[in-house]
mmCIF file of C-alpha atoms in Angstrom:
data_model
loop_
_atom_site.group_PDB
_atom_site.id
_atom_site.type_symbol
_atom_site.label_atom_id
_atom_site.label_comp_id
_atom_site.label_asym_id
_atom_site.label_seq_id
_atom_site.Cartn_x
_atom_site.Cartn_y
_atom_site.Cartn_z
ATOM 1 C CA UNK A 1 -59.773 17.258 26.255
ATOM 2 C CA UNK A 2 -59.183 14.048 27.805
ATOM 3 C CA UNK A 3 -59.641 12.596 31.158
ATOM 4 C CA UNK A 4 -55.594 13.031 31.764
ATOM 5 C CA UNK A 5 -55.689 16.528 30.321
ATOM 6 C CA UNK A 6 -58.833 17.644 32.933
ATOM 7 C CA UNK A 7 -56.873 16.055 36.028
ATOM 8 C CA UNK A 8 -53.957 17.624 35.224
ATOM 9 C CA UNK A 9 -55.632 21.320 35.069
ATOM 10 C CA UNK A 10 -57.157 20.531 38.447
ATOM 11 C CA UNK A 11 -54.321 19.947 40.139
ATOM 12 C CA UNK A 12 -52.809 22.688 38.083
ATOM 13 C CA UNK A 13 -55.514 25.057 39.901
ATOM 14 C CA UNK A 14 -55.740 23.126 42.986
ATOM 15 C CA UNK A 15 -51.659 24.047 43.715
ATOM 16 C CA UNK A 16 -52.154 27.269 42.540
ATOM 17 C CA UNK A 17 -55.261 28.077 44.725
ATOM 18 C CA UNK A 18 -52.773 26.634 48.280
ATOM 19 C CA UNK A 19 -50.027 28.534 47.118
ATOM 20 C CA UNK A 20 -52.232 31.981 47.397
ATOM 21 C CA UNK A 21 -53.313 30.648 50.259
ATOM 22 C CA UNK A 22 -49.905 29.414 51.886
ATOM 23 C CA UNK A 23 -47.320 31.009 50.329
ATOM 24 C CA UNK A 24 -46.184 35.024 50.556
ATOM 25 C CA UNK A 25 -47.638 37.353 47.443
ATOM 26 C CA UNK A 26 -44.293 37.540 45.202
ATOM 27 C CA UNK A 27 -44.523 33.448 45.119
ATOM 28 C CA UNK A 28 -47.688 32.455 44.722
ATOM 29 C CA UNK A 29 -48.130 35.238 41.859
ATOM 30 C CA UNK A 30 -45.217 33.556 40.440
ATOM 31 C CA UNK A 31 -46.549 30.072 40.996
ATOM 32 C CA UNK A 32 -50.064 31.158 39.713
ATOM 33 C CA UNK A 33 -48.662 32.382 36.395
ATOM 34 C CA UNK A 34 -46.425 29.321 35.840
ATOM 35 C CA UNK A 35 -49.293 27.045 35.875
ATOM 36 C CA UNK A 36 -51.894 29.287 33.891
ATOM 37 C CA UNK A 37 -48.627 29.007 30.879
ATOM 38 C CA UNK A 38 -49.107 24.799 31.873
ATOM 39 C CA UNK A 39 -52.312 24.787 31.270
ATOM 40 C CA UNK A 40 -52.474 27.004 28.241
ATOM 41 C CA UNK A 41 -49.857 24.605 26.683
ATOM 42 C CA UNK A 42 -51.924 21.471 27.718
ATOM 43 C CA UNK A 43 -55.052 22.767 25.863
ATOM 44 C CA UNK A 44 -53.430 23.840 23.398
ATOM 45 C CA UNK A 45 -52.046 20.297 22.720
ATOM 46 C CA UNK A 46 -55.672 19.058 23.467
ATOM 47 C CA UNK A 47 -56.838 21.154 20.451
ATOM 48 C CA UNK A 48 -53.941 20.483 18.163
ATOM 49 C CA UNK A 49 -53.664 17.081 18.499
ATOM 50 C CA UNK A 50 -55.150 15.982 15.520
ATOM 51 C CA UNK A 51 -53.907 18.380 13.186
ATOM 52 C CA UNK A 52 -50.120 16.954 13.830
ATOM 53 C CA UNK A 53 -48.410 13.925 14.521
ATOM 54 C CA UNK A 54 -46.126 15.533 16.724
ATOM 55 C CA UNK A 55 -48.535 17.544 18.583
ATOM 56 C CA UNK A 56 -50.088 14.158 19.230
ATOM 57 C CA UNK A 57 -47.420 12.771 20.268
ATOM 58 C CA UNK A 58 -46.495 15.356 23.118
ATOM 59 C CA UNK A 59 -50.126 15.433 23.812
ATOM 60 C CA UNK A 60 -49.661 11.843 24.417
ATOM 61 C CA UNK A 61 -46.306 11.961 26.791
ATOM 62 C CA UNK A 62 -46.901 14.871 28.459
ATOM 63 C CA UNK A 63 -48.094 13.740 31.476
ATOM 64 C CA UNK A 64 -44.580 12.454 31.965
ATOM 65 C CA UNK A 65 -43.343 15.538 32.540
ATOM 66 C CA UNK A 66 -46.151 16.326 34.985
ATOM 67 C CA UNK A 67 -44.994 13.660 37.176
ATOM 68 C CA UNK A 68 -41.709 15.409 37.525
ATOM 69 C CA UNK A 69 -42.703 18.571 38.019
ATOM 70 C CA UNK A 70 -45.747 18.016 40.240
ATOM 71 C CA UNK A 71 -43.585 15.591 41.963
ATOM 72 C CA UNK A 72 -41.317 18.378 43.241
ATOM 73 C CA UNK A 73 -43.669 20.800 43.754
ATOM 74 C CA UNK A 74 -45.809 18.779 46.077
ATOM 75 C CA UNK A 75 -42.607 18.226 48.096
ATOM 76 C CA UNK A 76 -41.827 21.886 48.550
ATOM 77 C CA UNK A 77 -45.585 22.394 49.924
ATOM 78 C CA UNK A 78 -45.189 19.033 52.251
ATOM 79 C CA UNK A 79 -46.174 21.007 55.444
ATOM 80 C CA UNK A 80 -48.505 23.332 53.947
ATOM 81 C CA UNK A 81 -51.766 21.718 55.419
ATOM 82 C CA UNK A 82 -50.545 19.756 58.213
ATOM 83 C CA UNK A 83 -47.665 21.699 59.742
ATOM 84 C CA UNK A 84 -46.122 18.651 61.549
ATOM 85 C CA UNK A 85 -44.322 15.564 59.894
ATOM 86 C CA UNK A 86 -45.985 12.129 60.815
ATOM 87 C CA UNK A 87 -42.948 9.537 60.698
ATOM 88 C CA UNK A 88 -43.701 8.532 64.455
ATOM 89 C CA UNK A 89 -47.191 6.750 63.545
ATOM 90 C CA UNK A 90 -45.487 5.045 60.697
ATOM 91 C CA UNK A 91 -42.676 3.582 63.163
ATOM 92 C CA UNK A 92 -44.493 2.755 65.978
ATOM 93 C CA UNK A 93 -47.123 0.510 63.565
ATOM 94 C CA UNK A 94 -43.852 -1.050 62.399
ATOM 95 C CA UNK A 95 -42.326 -1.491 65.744
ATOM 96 C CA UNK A 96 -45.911 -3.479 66.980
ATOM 97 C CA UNK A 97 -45.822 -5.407 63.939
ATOM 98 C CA UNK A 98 -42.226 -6.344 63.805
ATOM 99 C CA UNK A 99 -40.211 -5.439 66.749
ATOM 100 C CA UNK A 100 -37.383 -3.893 64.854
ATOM 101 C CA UNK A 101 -38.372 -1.337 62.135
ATOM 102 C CA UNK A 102 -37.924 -3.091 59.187
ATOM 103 C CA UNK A 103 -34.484 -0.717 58.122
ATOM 104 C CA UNK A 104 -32.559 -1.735 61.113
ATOM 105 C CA UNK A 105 -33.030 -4.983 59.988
ATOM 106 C CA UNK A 106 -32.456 -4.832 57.035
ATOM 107 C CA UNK A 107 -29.311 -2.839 57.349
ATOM 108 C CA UNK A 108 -27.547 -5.701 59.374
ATOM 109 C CA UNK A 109 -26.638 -7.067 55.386
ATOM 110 C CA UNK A 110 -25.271 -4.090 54.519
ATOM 111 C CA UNK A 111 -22.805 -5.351 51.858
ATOM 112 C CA UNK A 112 -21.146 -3.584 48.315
ATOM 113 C CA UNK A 113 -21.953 -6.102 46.423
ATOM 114 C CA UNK A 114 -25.927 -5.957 47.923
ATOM 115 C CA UNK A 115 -25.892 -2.501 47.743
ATOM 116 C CA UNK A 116 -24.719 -2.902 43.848
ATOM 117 C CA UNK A 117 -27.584 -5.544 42.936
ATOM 118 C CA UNK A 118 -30.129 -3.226 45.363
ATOM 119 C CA UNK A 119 -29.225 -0.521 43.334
ATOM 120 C CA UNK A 120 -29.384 -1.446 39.928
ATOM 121 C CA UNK A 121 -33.039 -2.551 40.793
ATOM 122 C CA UNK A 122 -33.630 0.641 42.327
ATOM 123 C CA UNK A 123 -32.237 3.070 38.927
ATOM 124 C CA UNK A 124 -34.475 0.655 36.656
ATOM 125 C CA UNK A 125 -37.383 2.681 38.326
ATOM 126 C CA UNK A 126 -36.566 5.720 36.150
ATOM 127 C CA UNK A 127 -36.682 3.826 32.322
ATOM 128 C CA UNK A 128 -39.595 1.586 33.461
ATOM 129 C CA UNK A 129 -42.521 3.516 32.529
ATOM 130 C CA UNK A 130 -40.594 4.224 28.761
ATOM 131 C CA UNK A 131 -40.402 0.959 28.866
ATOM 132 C CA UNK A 132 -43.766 -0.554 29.589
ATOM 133 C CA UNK A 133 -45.440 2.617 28.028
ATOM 134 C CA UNK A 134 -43.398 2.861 24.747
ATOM 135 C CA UNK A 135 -44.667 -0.787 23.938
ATOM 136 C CA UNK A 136 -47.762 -0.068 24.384
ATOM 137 C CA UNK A 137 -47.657 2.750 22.497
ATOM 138 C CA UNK A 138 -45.587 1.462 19.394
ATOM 139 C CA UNK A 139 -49.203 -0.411 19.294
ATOM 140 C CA UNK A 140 -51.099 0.842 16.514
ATOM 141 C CA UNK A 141 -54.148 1.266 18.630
ATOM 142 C CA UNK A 142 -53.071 3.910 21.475
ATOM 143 C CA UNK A 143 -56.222 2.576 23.397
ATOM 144 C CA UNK A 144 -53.605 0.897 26.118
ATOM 145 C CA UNK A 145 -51.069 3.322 26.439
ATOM 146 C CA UNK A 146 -53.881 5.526 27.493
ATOM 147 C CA UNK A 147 -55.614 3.733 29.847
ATOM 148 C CA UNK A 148 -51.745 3.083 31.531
ATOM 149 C CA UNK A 149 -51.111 6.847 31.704
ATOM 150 C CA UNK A 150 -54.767 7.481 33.061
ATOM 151 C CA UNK A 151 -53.885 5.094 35.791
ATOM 152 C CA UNK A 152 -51.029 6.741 36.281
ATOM 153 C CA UNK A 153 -52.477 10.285 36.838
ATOM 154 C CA UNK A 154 -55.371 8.336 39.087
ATOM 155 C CA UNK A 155 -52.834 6.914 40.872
ATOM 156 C CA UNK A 156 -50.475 10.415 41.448
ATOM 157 C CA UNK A 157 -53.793 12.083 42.422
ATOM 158 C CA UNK A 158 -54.298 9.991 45.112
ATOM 159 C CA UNK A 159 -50.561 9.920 46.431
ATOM 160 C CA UNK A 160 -50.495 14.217 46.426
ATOM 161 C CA UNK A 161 -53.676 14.168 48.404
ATOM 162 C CA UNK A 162 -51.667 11.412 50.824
ATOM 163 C CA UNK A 163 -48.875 13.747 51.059
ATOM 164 C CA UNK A 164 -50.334 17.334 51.764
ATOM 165 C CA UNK A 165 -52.518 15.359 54.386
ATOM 166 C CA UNK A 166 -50.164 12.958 55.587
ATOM 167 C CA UNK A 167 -46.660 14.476 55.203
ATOM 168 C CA UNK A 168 -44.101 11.863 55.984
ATOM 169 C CA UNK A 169 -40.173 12.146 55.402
ATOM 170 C CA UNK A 170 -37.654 9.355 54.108
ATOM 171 C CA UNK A 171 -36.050 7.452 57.251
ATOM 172 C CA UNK A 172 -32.355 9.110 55.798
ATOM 173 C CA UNK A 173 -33.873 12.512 55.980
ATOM 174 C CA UNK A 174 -36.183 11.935 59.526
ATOM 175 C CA UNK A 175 -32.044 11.171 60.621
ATOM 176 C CA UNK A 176 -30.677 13.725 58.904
ATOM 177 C CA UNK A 177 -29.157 12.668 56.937
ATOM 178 C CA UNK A 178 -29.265 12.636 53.071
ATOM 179 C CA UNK A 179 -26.489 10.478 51.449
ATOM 180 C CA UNK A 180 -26.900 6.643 50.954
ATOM 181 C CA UNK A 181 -24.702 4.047 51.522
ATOM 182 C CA UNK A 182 -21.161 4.774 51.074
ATOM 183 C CA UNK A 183 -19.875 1.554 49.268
ATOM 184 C CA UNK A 184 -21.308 -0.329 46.113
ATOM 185 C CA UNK A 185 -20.380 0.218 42.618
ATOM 186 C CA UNK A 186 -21.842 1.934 39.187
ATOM 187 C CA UNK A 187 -25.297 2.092 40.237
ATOM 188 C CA UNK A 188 -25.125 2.445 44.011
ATOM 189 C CA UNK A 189 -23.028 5.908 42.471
ATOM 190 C CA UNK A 190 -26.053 6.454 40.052
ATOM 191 C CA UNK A 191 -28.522 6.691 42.230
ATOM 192 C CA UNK A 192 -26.769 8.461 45.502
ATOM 193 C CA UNK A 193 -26.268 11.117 42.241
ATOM 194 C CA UNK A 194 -30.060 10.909 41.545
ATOM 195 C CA UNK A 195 -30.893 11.944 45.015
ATOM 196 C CA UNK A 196 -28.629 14.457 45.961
ATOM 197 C CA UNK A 197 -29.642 16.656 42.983
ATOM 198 C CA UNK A 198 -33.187 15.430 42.685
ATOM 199 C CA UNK A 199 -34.465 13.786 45.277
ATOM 200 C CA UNK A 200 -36.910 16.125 47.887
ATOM 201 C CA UNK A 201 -37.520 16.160 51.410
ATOM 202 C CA UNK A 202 -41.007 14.210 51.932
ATOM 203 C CA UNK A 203 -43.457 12.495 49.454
ATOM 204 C CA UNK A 204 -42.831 9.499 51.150
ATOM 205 C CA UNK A 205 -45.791 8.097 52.146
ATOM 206 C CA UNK A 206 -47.538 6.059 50.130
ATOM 207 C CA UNK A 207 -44.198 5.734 47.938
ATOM 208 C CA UNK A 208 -45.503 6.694 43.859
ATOM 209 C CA UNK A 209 -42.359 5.220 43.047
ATOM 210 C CA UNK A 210 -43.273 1.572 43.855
ATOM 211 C CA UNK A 211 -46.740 2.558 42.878
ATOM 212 C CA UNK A 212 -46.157 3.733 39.131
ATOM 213 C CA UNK A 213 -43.354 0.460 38.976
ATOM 214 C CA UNK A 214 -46.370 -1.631 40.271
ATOM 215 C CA UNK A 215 -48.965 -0.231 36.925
ATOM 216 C CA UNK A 216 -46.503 -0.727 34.554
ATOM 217 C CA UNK A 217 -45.813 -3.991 35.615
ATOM 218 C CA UNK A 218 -49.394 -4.980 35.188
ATOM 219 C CA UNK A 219 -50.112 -3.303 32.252
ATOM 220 C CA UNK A 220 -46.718 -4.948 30.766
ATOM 221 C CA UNK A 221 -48.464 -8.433 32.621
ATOM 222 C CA UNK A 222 -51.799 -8.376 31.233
ATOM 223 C CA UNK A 223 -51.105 -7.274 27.596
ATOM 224 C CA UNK A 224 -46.486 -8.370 26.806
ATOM 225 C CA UNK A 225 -46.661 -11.085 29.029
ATOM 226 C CA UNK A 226 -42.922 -11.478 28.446
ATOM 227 C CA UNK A 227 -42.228 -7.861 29.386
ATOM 228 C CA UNK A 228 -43.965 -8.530 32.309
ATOM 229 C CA UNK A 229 -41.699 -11.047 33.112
ATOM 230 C CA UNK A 230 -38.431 -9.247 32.326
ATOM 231 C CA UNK A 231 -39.549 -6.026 34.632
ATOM 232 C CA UNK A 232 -40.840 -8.250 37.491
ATOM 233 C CA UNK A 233 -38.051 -9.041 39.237
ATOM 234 C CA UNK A 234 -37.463 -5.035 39.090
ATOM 235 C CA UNK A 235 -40.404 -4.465 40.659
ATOM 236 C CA UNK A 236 -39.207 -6.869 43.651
ATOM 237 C CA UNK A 237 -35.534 -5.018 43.557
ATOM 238 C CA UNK A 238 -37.393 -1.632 44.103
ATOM 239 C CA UNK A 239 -39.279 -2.051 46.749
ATOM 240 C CA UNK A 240 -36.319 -3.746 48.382
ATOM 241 C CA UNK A 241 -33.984 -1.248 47.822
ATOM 242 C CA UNK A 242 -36.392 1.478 48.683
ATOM 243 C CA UNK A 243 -36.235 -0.097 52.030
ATOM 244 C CA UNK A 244 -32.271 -1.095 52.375
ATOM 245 C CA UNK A 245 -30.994 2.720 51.299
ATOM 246 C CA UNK A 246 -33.505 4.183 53.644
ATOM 247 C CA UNK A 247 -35.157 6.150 51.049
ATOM 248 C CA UNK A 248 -38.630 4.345 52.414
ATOM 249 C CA UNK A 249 -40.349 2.360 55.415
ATOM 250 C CA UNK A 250 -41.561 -0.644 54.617
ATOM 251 C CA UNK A 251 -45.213 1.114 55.078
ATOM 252 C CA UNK A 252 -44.560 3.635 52.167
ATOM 253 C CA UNK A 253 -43.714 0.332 49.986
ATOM 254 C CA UNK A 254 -47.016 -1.430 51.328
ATOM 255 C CA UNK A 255 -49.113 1.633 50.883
ATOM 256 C CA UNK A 256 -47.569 2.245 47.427
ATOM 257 C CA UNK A 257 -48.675 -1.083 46.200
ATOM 258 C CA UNK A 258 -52.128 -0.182 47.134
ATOM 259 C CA UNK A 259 -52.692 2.998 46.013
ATOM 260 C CA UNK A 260 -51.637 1.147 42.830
ATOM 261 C CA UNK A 261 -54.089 -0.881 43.242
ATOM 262 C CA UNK A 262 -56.839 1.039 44.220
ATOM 263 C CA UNK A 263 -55.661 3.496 41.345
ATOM 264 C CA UNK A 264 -56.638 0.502 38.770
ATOM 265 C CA UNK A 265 -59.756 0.200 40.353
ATOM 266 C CA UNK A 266 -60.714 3.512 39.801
ATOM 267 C CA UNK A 267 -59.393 3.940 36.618
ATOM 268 C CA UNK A 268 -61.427 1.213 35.412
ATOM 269 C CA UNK A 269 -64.735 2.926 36.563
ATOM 270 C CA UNK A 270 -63.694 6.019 34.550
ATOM 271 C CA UNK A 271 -63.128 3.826 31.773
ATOM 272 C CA UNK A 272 -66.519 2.048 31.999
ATOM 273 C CA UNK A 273 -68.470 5.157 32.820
ATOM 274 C CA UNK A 274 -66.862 7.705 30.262
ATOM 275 C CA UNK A 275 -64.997 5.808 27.565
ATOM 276 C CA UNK A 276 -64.787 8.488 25.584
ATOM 277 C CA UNK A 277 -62.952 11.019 27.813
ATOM 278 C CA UNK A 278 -59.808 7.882 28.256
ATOM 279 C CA UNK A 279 -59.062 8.612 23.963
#
């Protein structure tokens, strides 16, 4: 058992733990089982993972699948702990700080062929950690890839606790509305696809999406300098887009890129203090 593999069971049994607390018998029973199977199969994997390439392999990538499903779940317990949404503190900071919230004003260049460019950034969200992680991981030493999808969990730990504490909706859904913007092309389509079928209802502040595009990034920075370059300007596109489609304030970008960087931070203590447990 890794580092990954022990965060992962304790958010398995933290979630499990609210929902008997929160949520009516028949559910949480359900929701209690589901992640005991989750957590079977992830030690399992632990176990097995040396015995077969494969098994290392999904021991290896698995986390990606966490993020999805924890992802949603955390959404769908959003007022669990704090039974009241808290978009108003998030505007009002931006209205002192800017005058006009930061999507009005933004929204004044509405354009297709914006929304188009916007968008494409915004879809090259969802291929960027195969991206930055699969090079590291085509690496013969894994040692990289690891420490990325440590930070990653770090990071995702720190944005749940944000959300159950904190819960904040999108600026689309705090206006009820859930569509984006009408007019654009391919990926404008794409994405308005995306989140209609998979998009939830809070998890917006700090916004992981921005934050998990921020690590790989870095990790594509520090160690495929050219990759680094290439997904850069992707990086910008998100958290402009996140902004112009009203999926995000600007404050769920800002506190994105520091839970990012905090996440880093943190991971690197693990690292230093219990090298073993990253492997």
């Amino acid at each position: 058992m890794n580092s990954v593999d022990w965060m992962c069971l304790a958010y398995l049994l933290g979630m499990a733990l609210l929902a008997v607390l929160r949520r009516p018998p028949r559910a949480a029973v359900l929701i209690f089982l589901t992640h005991g199977l989750i957590a079977v199969a992830i030690t399992l994997l632990a176990m097995w993972r040396e015995r077969f390439a494969m098994v290392r392999f999904l021991h290896d990538w698995y986390p990606l699948a966490m993020f999805i499903f924890s992802f949603e779940e955390v959404a769908r317990f959003a007022l669990a702990i704090s039974p009241h949404w808290h978009n108003d503190a998030l505007v009002r900071m931006e209205e002192n700080a800017f005058g006009v919230p930061p999507n009005l004003w933004i929204a004044r260049f509405r354009s297709p062929w914006l929304s188009e460019v916007l968008d494409a950034g915004y879809f090259s969200y969802y291929p960027m950690f195969p991206v930055a992680g699969g090079l590291l991981y085509s690496r013969k030493d894994k040692t990289l890839f690891r420490e990325l999808m440590l930070t990653s969990v770090v990071m995702y730990a720190m944005a749940f606790l944000v959300y159950l504490l904190f819960p904040t909706q999108s600026p689309l859904h705090a206006a009820g509305s859930t569509s984006v913007t009408a007019h654009g092309g391919a990926f404008t389509w794409l994405v308005g696809l995306v989140q209609r079928h998979a998009g939830v209802h809070g998890n917006a502040f700090p916004s992981s999406h921005v934050a998990l595009a921020v690590l790989c990034v870095v990790f594509a920075w520090r160690h495929a300098r050219k990759a680094g370059l290439a997904l850069l300007p992707f990086l910008v596109l998100i958290c402009i887009s996140s902004v112009y489609d009203g999926y995000h304030y600007l404050s769920d970008v800002i506190g994105g890129i520091l839970v990012a960087l905090t996440a880093l931070g943190l991971a690197r203590v693990l690292e230093r203090r219990w090298p073993h447990l990253v492997l």
